[in-house]
């Protein structure tokens, strides 16, 4: 029953796999990997010579890391919506009231959401084997890599299904899954990619599988319980959450809207009418809707991100201050994960909750609505992200190396602020262009990945195979805040030399003005580019909203 | 006040609404009737400026729905058939939100909100969360929302759907009261009797086509041009009589039970007289020949079925 004749599994597999979209996505994926291998393939004179093992090893690492992060990123997008989607479509109660056992539902949801991912991973195997032909990699190495990938797909998928069963909205489930998966992914990469071959194999084969199985069992039991005894969700499956009531039972961080810093992202509810000239949409988003699903999601986000930041702060800021850029990288990564959650659903949700018709027939201009959505989501994501910069401030006060270069703090903070605005803007544009929140969110993540992480990966890949100068390569990374953060020089406490990550090559790019060539640090280019990108994207969002919804009235 | 001219909406090959034209005078309550999927909501969404027509025009209070949606939005209060509410908002906040969205100054907002709450009997729910309201309360809240800017035209898509009988009766009373306040109301329903006793004019739509439009009396007269007959006949002539009825192109849906034949007749008194004459002239022993009273709903059902099939 659980595997064969599982109606949940069969239905979802049919819907997911028979669409031409899934075929095209797989095709694009394999073609993309093929192109990567094609350009890296030794040609000409090189081909006749012995290929250095470095080339294939590098390609292999790139493949593994790329696919691992793909798994970490994509598994939640498939799985986090699996049960919340039922709740949002109001089919959850139908499913629970059916004689299906919770385990059947769970296995159906998990397998259907991870099958496609596993299919993608396996379809890259032939290309991986090509690298094996180049020499320098053992077959066992490849088998080990795929074992780790498949374990990761299963674990991350299951964690996301668990989040999905505990939250009411896909967006909340998604962001919490990401925050739980982020540290797990970082730890797994660290222990399975060390240079110590023995340790690497031991961890991958003897440690990881039992741990994963243990996690599967515990999480599986939790979900099973949750599905068997669902909480009372009230009529029409909608929970009405009383904030004050919830606060009484809150564990850990308590959000108080009257106090700093909570009032920055969640101003207190009004007790009287709005003053004249208020943007009603903005007011509604910040004061009413932010905690509509309870404060659980935001409290979890704050607590998990703070908890993670402590060991990172200790190592990256206090022990090795030259790695400050990496700590900022963590803050940026947090924003990359959390930012889109607030913006990418803001327009699609009006449609999904059937309030768009009410909103569009008022006298509000499209600009007012778009600006309100932008400001509300930018405010929440920026405040949450800046909560993580207090560690940075502390380090700049306490550590002499950093204190001497206090101006770099300002650059870091501007980088973070610029990134917050970018993630929100991209999310809002995707929300204006999509019909469903889930689609908007996935597209947002992919777009941000292409803007922020893609260029760094590309430079790293190209370094080995191109005759282009490092400065030329660096110009590819102007859209990446990660590259910008790493390009800010902080001298090491040991030798006084600034630390430059190997994958970046140069920290400056060449800008030719007339006959003169100017060397511009990446961060300068990034800070100069961001306002332009943000303005363009916002204009596009306005136009998209105006023409798709406000004016043309797509069937809502 | 409301005028629709040759409105057509196509989705690909499918024609949702086909060349629809009607007009509604000031102060009227226009009942827009048709079964599910007939094109009512499409037409209403078009009038509410939420849908671009494939062709055709619409005017509300002289403003073009297509060219000047902002002016139209000022004069209409729109209630969709299926709507949601914002989470985490209380009833008064919900109304305040829409009042601000309709640019009503703060000084008059307090009074207006109190008034609409009173009118819809929601005052005791003022501080409840909107997403915790029952379906009937939500319908009322949505109607309250359409009234905050005191629009002269109300466009209500199935305001009574999903309500219990008491709430339906209250909704009717409310619409009558709104009419007495001088508002022009377009209200849709898939049930004719629900509207028949308080609307002033009716439009019947099916499969995107307007079958009939006009005042209630007019429509009723049109509908009454359709009768249901019950004829009792002596056993020996039953087959003969049935054959005669079947051969007549004005007679449909003939059923026989015991020695009684029931049939639908398209036509009025003259048609009935002709039929009786014909039966007797053919030598059928008619025991009784009578018209069966039909409810408005039954007439509506048979008429729409007849025209569409």
XYZ file of N, CA and C in Angstrom, chain B residues 102-296:
585
model
N -10.381 54.034 -0.600
C -11.312 54.858 -1.375
C -11.152 56.335 -1.053
N -10.049 56.653 -0.396
C -9.659 58.044 -0.133
C -10.699 58.820 0.670
N -11.261 58.182 1.673
C -12.220 58.887 2.527
C -11.443 59.507 3.681
N -11.616 60.812 3.918
C -10.833 61.467 4.975
C -11.169 60.900 6.356
N -10.160 60.949 7.215
C -10.274 60.360 8.546
C -11.454 60.920 9.319
N -11.701 62.228 9.121
C -12.748 62.879 9.908
C -14.116 62.215 9.704
N -14.376 61.753 8.456
C -15.699 61.157 8.248
C -15.673 59.628 8.338
N -14.449 59.055 8.413
C -14.355 57.596 8.387
C -15.009 56.922 9.590
N -14.789 57.509 10.750
C -15.288 56.889 11.972
C -16.816 56.731 11.893
N -17.468 57.812 11.424
C -18.915 57.826 11.351
C -19.398 56.796 10.316
N -18.725 56.791 9.158
C -19.142 55.892 8.084
C -19.028 54.433 8.524
N -17.898 54.109 9.152
C -17.696 52.716 9.569
C -18.776 52.307 10.571
N -19.060 53.204 11.514
C -20.114 52.896 12.494
C -21.452 52.698 11.787
N -21.702 53.525 10.767
C -22.985 53.438 10.058
C -23.133 52.133 9.281
N -22.097 51.765 8.518
C -22.241 50.530 7.736
C -22.299 49.309 8.645
N -21.568 49.355 9.748
C -21.644 48.236 10.688
C -23.062 48.108 11.233
N -23.660 49.250 11.512
C -25.020 49.278 12.029
C -25.999 48.759 10.975
N -25.837 49.263 9.743
C -26.735 48.881 8.654
C -26.707 47.367 8.430
N -25.519 46.775 8.534
C -25.395 45.343 8.264
C -25.445 44.521 9.539
N -25.777 45.165 10.634
C -25.933 44.451 11.884
C -24.650 43.728 12.283
N -23.538 44.414 12.141
C -22.238 43.793 12.450
C -21.576 44.478 13.640
N -22.289 45.422 14.254
C -21.658 46.223 15.305
C -21.047 45.360 16.405
N -21.732 44.269 16.743
C -21.209 43.422 17.823
C -19.979 42.628 17.402
N -19.691 42.620 16.098
C -18.511 41.873 15.613
C -17.338 42.810 15.345
N -17.486 44.069 15.726
C -16.515 45.091 15.351
C -15.066 44.677 15.656
N -14.825 44.066 16.796
C -13.458 43.749 17.199
C -13.079 42.285 16.984
N -13.855 41.581 16.166
C -13.491 40.192 15.844
C -12.519 40.161 14.672
N -11.715 39.102 14.634
C -10.828 38.935 13.486
C -11.636 38.499 12.268
N -11.372 39.103 11.099
C -12.201 38.815 9.932
C -12.082 37.368 9.472
N -10.865 36.774 9.609
C -10.737 35.399 9.123
C -11.389 34.390 10.047
N -11.880 34.864 11.186
C -12.597 33.956 12.076
C -14.110 34.041 11.919
N -14.579 34.917 11.028
C -16.027 35.078 10.849
C -16.625 33.906 10.091
N -17.921 33.690 10.324
C -18.600 32.642 9.565
C -18.870 33.152 8.153
N -19.259 32.236 7.279
C -19.472 32.578 5.873
C -20.484 33.722 5.715
N -21.600 33.604 6.452
C -22.641 34.627 6.344
C -22.148 35.988 6.806
N -21.367 35.977 7.879
C -20.811 37.227 8.398
C -19.832 37.830 7.405
N -19.053 36.950 6.751
C -18.091 37.449 5.761
C -18.820 38.107 4.597
N -19.942 37.466 4.167
C -20.726 38.050 3.070
C -21.193 39.450 3.457
N -21.670 39.552 4.706
C -22.157 40.853 5.158
C -21.026 41.858 5.235
N -19.870 41.381 5.715
C -18.725 42.280 5.826
C -18.336 42.792 4.446
N -18.364 41.882 3.474
C -17.971 42.287 2.123
C -18.969 43.308 1.581
N -20.242 43.102 1.896
C -21.238 44.078 1.460
C -21.000 45.414 2.171
N -20.619 45.336 3.442
C -20.300 46.559 4.181
C -19.149 47.294 3.509
N -18.162 46.514 3.069
C -17.005 47.090 2.383
C -17.415 47.814 1.113
N -18.410 47.245 0.380
C -18.810 47.897 -0.875
C -19.562 49.197 -0.601
N -19.992 49.395 0.637
C -20.798 50.589 0.924
C -19.998 51.739 1.526
N -18.745 51.481 1.913
C -18.025 52.522 2.654
C -17.888 53.831 1.887
N -17.769 53.775 0.567
C -17.611 55.034 -0.169
C -18.931 55.491 -0.761
N -20.040 54.945 -0.284
C -21.389 55.342 -0.658
C -21.558 55.441 -2.172
N -21.310 54.338 -2.893
C -21.383 54.402 -4.348
C -22.834 54.381 -4.816
N -23.145 55.089 -5.917
C -24.529 55.059 -6.422
C -24.879 53.730 -7.098
N -23.855 52.967 -7.515
C -24.107 51.703 -8.212
C -23.491 50.551 -7.412
N -24.273 49.503 -7.212
C -23.726 48.326 -6.543
C -23.728 47.160 -7.515
N -22.610 46.457 -7.591
C -22.540 45.278 -8.452
C -22.249 44.086 -7.549
N -23.237 43.240 -7.372
C -23.112 42.165 -6.388
C -23.234 40.818 -7.084
N -22.162 40.030 -6.995
C -22.159 38.732 -7.661
C -22.568 37.660 -6.650
N -23.743 37.122 -6.805
C -24.266 36.072 -5.926
C -24.113 36.411 -4.449
N -24.680 37.501 -3.996
C -24.461 37.875 -2.592
C -25.104 36.890 -1.620
N -26.062 36.105 -2.089
C -26.780 35.234 -1.160
C -26.312 33.791 -1.231
N -25.315 33.527 -2.072
C -24.926 32.125 -2.212
C -24.277 31.631 -0.929
N -24.625 30.437 -0.539
C -24.032 29.834 0.648
C -24.611 30.336 1.952
N -25.685 31.116 1.880
C -26.272 31.616 3.124
C -27.448 30.734 3.545
N -27.728 30.716 4.823
C -28.874 29.941 5.288
C -30.156 30.743 5.011
N -31.325 30.092 5.089
C -32.576 30.762 4.694
C -32.810 32.091 5.412
N -32.498 32.119 6.702
C -32.710 33.375 7.426
C -31.812 34.484 6.875
N -30.545 34.145 6.664
C -29.609 35.143 6.164
C -29.995 35.602 4.757
N -30.571 34.662 3.962
C -31.036 35.025 2.630
C -32.153 36.066 2.722
N -33.069 35.801 3.624
C -34.188 36.724 3.791
C -33.670 38.090 4.221
N -32.670 38.070 5.111
C -32.105 39.345 5.574
C -31.395 40.081 4.441
N -30.713 39.297 3.605
C -30.000 39.898 2.476
C -30.999 40.577 1.538
N -32.145 39.913 1.298
C -33.184 40.498 0.447
C -33.679 41.813 1.025
N -33.958 41.786 2.338
C -34.457 42.988 2.993
C -33.445 44.120 2.869
N -32.191 43.733 2.984
C -31.120 44.715 2.922
C -31.044 45.355 1.540
N -31.167 44.511 0.499
C -31.090 45.028 -0.867
C -32.269 45.961 -1.148
N -33.436 45.577 -0.622
C -34.602 46.446 -0.805
C -34.360 47.793 -0.116
N -33.745 47.723 1.062
C -33.460 48.958 1.788
C -32.460 49.822 1.009
N -31.458 49.163 0.438
C -30.461 49.911 -0.339
C -31.113 50.559 -1.547
N -32.078 49.852 -2.112
C -32.773 50.431 -3.265
C -33.552 51.670 -2.845
N -34.155 51.574 -1.670
C -34.912 52.731 -1.197
C -33.979 53.906 -0.912
N -32.682 53.625 -0.749
C -31.715 54.715 -0.576
C -31.311 55.298 -1.925
N -31.909 54.773 -2.993
C -31.687 55.355 -4.314
C -30.545 54.737 -5.097
N -30.073 53.581 -4.658
C -28.941 52.980 -5.366
C -29.410 52.114 -6.530
N -28.596 52.069 -7.570
C -28.847 51.163 -8.679
C -28.082 49.877 -8.376
N -28.764 48.764 -8.470
C -28.115 47.520 -8.053
C -28.176 46.472 -9.156
N -27.040 45.879 -9.447
C -27.003 44.721 -10.339
C -26.679 43.526 -9.464
N -27.616 42.594 -9.392
C -27.382 41.460 -8.502
C -27.587 40.176 -9.285
N -26.661 39.231 -9.108
C -26.781 38.006 -9.896
C -27.188 36.849 -9.005
N -27.785 35.855 -9.635
C -28.156 34.652 -8.900
C -28.388 33.562 -9.925
N -28.292 32.292 -9.481
C -28.675 31.254 -10.429
C -30.087 30.769 -10.141
N -30.744 31.392 -9.180
C -32.109 30.985 -8.863
C -33.044 32.166 -9.076
N -33.997 32.020 -9.972
C -34.898 33.124 -10.297
C -35.815 33.520 -9.135
N -36.513 32.572 -8.482
C -37.466 32.962 -7.439
C -36.806 33.753 -6.320
N -35.483 33.492 -6.136
C -34.781 34.199 -5.085
C -34.832 35.706 -5.328
N -34.850 36.076 -6.603
C -34.811 37.492 -6.938
C -36.179 38.051 -7.302
N -37.078 37.150 -7.819
C -38.277 37.612 -8.511
C -39.100 38.610 -7.716
N -39.156 38.453 -6.375
C -40.070 39.340 -5.663
C -39.476 40.665 -5.213
N -38.220 40.951 -5.500
C -37.758 42.292 -5.121
C -36.990 43.028 -6.212
N -36.666 42.331 -7.321
C -35.982 43.057 -8.393
C -37.015 43.773 -9.256
N -36.534 44.822 -9.972
C -37.463 45.535 -10.845
C -37.330 45.069 -12.284
N -36.129 44.596 -12.645
C -35.989 44.039 -13.984
C -35.035 42.851 -13.947
N -35.112 42.059 -14.999
C -34.405 40.784 -15.002
C -33.712 40.587 -16.341
N -32.550 39.968 -16.306
C -31.910 39.510 -17.528
C -31.586 38.045 -17.336
N -31.959 37.225 -18.309
C -31.669 35.796 -18.182
C -30.583 35.445 -19.176
N -29.523 34.842 -18.678
C -28.384 34.532 -19.534
C -28.113 33.041 -19.463
N -27.804 32.455 -20.609
C -27.363 31.070 -20.596
C -26.366 30.843 -21.723
N -25.300 30.125 -21.379
C -24.211 29.860 -22.327
C -23.773 31.123 -23.054
N -23.648 32.207 -22.288
C -23.098 33.428 -22.853
C -24.067 34.246 -23.680
N -25.311 33.795 -23.783
C -26.273 34.548 -24.584
C -27.383 35.070 -23.683
N -27.847 36.289 -23.972
C -28.947 36.838 -23.209
C -30.248 36.305 -23.803
N -31.008 35.552 -23.006
C -32.238 34.957 -23.533
C -33.396 35.924 -23.466
N -33.446 36.665 -22.378
C -34.560 37.582 -22.218
C -34.136 38.677 -21.261
N -34.667 39.890 -21.486
C -34.383 40.975 -20.561
C -35.568 41.914 -20.539
N -35.847 42.485 -19.393
C -36.943 43.428 -19.289
C -37.463 43.487 -17.874
N -38.618 44.149 -17.714
C -39.172 44.261 -16.371
C -39.694 42.895 -15.928
N -39.908 42.740 -14.648
C -40.319 41.449 -14.110
C -41.637 40.989 -14.750
N -42.612 41.916 -14.850
C -43.914 41.561 -15.414
C -43.762 41.073 -16.848
N -42.942 41.811 -17.585
C -42.718 41.473 -18.983
C -42.156 40.058 -19.125
N -41.149 39.809 -18.329
C -40.498 38.500 -18.393
C -41.478 37.404 -17.979
N -42.230 37.713 -16.924
C -43.173 36.695 -16.461
C -44.184 36.381 -17.548
N -44.629 37.433 -18.259
C -45.580 37.209 -19.341
C -44.936 36.338 -20.417
N -43.679 36.670 -20.724
C -42.951 35.862 -21.718
C -42.864 34.399 -21.274
N -42.547 34.246 -20.009
C -42.390 32.893 -19.498
C -43.734 32.161 -19.457
N -44.791 32.950 -19.186
C -46.111 32.334 -19.090
C -46.637 31.859 -20.450
N -45.941 32.245 -21.506
C -46.334 31.756 -22.830
C -45.959 30.291 -22.971
N -45.824 29.679 -21.860
C -45.390 28.296 -21.866
C -46.209 27.562 -20.818
N -46.884 26.489 -21.194
C -47.827 25.845 -20.269
C -47.474 24.383 -20.062
N -47.978 23.869 -18.951
C -47.890 22.426 -18.759
C -49.330 21.884 -18.710
N -49.538 20.836 -19.521
C -50.885 20.289 -19.686
C -50.998 18.944 -18.992
N -52.177 18.690 -18.443
C -52.443 17.358 -17.927
C -53.776 16.910 -18.547
N -53.708 15.813 -19.292
C -54.901 15.356 -20.012
C -55.251 13.942 -19.550
N -56.474 13.786 -19.080
C -56.937 12.438 -18.733
C -57.751 11.899 -19.895
N -57.446 10.690 -20.277
C -58.058 10.115 -21.468
C -58.524 8.705 -21.144
N -59.634 8.303 -21.758
C -60.105 6.922 -21.573
C -59.054 5.959 -22.117
N -58.910 4.838 -21.439
C -57.845 3.878 -21.748
C -57.706 3.543 -23.229
N -58.843 3.310 -23.873
C -58.806 2.822 -25.250
C -58.146 3.819 -26.199
N -58.227 5.134 -25.879
C -57.703 6.142 -26.810
C -56.291 6.628 -26.470
N -55.733 6.050 -25.428
C -54.456 6.588 -24.920
C -53.369 6.647 -25.990
N -53.181 5.540 -26.684
C -52.119 5.462 -27.688
C -52.386 6.459 -28.817
N -53.610 6.568 -29.205
C -54.002 7.472 -30.279
C -53.687 8.925 -29.904
N -54.102 9.276 -28.666
C -53.878 10.644 -28.197
C -52.386 10.964 -28.135
N -51.627 10.004 -27.656
C -50.175 10.246 -27.536
C -49.566 10.474 -28.920
N -50.024 9.708 -29.876
C -49.517 9.856 -31.247
C -49.823 11.246 -31.782
N -51.018 11.732 -31.494
C -51.390 13.075 -31.971
C -50.495 14.138 -31.347
N -50.282 14.000 -30.018
C -49.440 14.989 -29.327
C -48.004 14.956 -29.861
N -47.528 13.747 -30.089
C -46.143 13.623 -30.575
C -45.977 14.233 -31.957
N -47.011 14.190 -32.735
C -46.923 14.724 -34.092
C -46.968 16.252 -34.089
N -47.394 16.839 -32.968
C -47.561 18.293 -32.901
C -46.227 18.948 -32.527
N -45.753 19.913 -33.324
C -44.417 20.469 -33.044
C -44.426 21.501 -31.916
N -45.570 21.850 -31.401
C -45.607 22.792 -30.262
C -45.585 22.051 -28.920
N -45.644 20.736 -28.993
C -45.751 19.949 -27.760
C -44.446 19.167 -27.535
N -43.983 19.198 -26.272
C -42.743 18.479 -25.960
C -42.897 17.693 -24.662
N -41.860 16.933 -24.384
C -41.757 16.234 -23.092
C -43.050 15.520 -22.668
N -43.491 14.621 -23.523
C -44.740 13.931 -23.202
C -44.460 12.729 -22.321
N -45.164 12.653 -21.212
C -45.012 11.478 -20.351
C -46.394 10.922 -20.037
N -46.468 9.629 -19.928
C -47.759 9.008 -19.633
C -47.723 8.286 -18.311
N -48.767 8.401 -17.510
C -48.817 7.693 -16.237
C -50.275 7.346 -15.978
N -50.512 6.080 -15.665
C -51.901 5.633 -15.509
C -52.615 5.955 -16.825
N -53.741 6.666 -16.805
C -54.241 7.109 -18.107
C -54.242 8.639 -18.203
N -53.149 9.169 -17.702
C -52.975 10.622 -17.768
C -51.733 10.939 -18.587
N -51.843 11.900 -19.501
C -50.687 12.350 -20.274
C -50.291 13.738 -19.782
N -48.992 13.919 -19.584
C -48.510 15.253 -19.212
C -47.614 15.734 -20.342
N -47.716 17.021 -20.703
C -46.895 17.532 -21.797
C -46.638 19.005 -21.599
N -45.559 19.466 -22.203
C -45.235 20.893 -22.178
C -45.683 21.484 -23.504
N -46.284 22.667 -23.428
C -46.769 23.302 -24.654
C -46.136 24.675 -24.785
N -45.549 24.930 -25.942
C -45.051 26.268 -26.218
C -46.195 27.082 -26.781
N -46.636 28.072 -26.054
C -47.723 28.896 -26.578
C -48.718 29.221 -25.493
N -49.639 30.095 -25.810
C -50.586 30.565 -24.810
C -51.948 29.918 -24.948
N -52.988 30.715 -24.602
C -54.352 30.195 -24.565
C -54.824 29.652 -25.910
N -54.512 30.366 -27.004
C -54.979 29.925 -28.320
C -54.419 28.560 -28.675
N -53.158 28.380 -28.310
C -52.494 27.112 -28.601
C -53.188 25.963 -27.866
N -53.581 26.246 -26.607
C -54.244 25.239 -25.795
C -55.610 24.872 -26.406
N -56.329 25.910 -26.802
C -57.655 25.682 -27.380
C -57.538 24.853 -28.651
N -56.554 25.212 -29.478
C -56.351 24.494 -30.732
C -56.072 23.019 -30.468
N -55.248 22.769 -29.449
C -54.860 21.396 -29.136
C -56.072 20.568 -28.687
N -56.910 21.202 -27.848
C -58.090 20.485 -27.351
C -59.045 20.151 -28.503
N -59.187 21.185 -29.347
C -60.060 21.004 -30.512
C -59.553 19.853 -31.382
N -58.258 19.853 -31.589
C -57.618 18.859 -32.440
C -57.833 17.452 -31.880
N -57.658 17.310 -30.552
C -57.808 16.010 -29.914
C -59.252 15.503 -30.073
N -60.174 16.391 -29.757
C -61.580 15.975 -29.812
C -62.007 15.700 -31.247
N -61.528 16.569 -32.150
C -61.834 16.392 -33.563
C -61.327 15.071 -34.109
N -60.228 14.569 -33.514
C -59.675 13.306 -33.984
C -60.366 12.114 -33.333
N -61.384 12.384 -32.527
C -62.146 11.290 -31.945
C -61.568 10.751 -30.660
N -60.696 11.503 -29.981
C -60.147 11.048 -28.698
C -61.151 11.398 -27.599
N -61.432 10.433 -26.714
C -62.363 10.707 -25.622
C -61.611 11.386 -24.491
N -61.659 12.712 -24.455
C -60.945 13.478 -23.429
C -61.811 13.543 -22.187
N -61.244 13.047 -21.066
C -61.988 13.033 -19.827
C -61.829 14.370 -19.114
N -60.550 14.845 -19.104
C -60.313 16.195 -18.577
C -59.096 16.771 -19.279
N -59.044 18.085 -19.303
C -57.981 18.776 -20.023
C -57.660 20.009 -19.195
N -56.495 20.016 -18.548
C -56.251 21.132 -17.633
C -54.807 21.614 -17.673
N -54.651 22.863 -17.335
C -53.312 23.431 -17.240
C -52.819 23.253 -15.805
N -51.563 22.836 -15.653
C -51.006 22.681 -14.311
C -50.260 23.956 -13.959
N -50.491 24.499 -12.774
C -49.766 25.692 -12.313
C -48.291 25.350 -12.178
N -47.440 26.173 -12.749
C -46.007 25.922 -12.583
C -45.416 27.044 -11.734
N -44.415 26.694 -10.940
C -43.728 27.756 -10.206
C -42.860 28.503 -11.211
N -42.488 29.711 -10.821
C -41.656 30.539 -11.690
C -40.373 29.792 -12.054
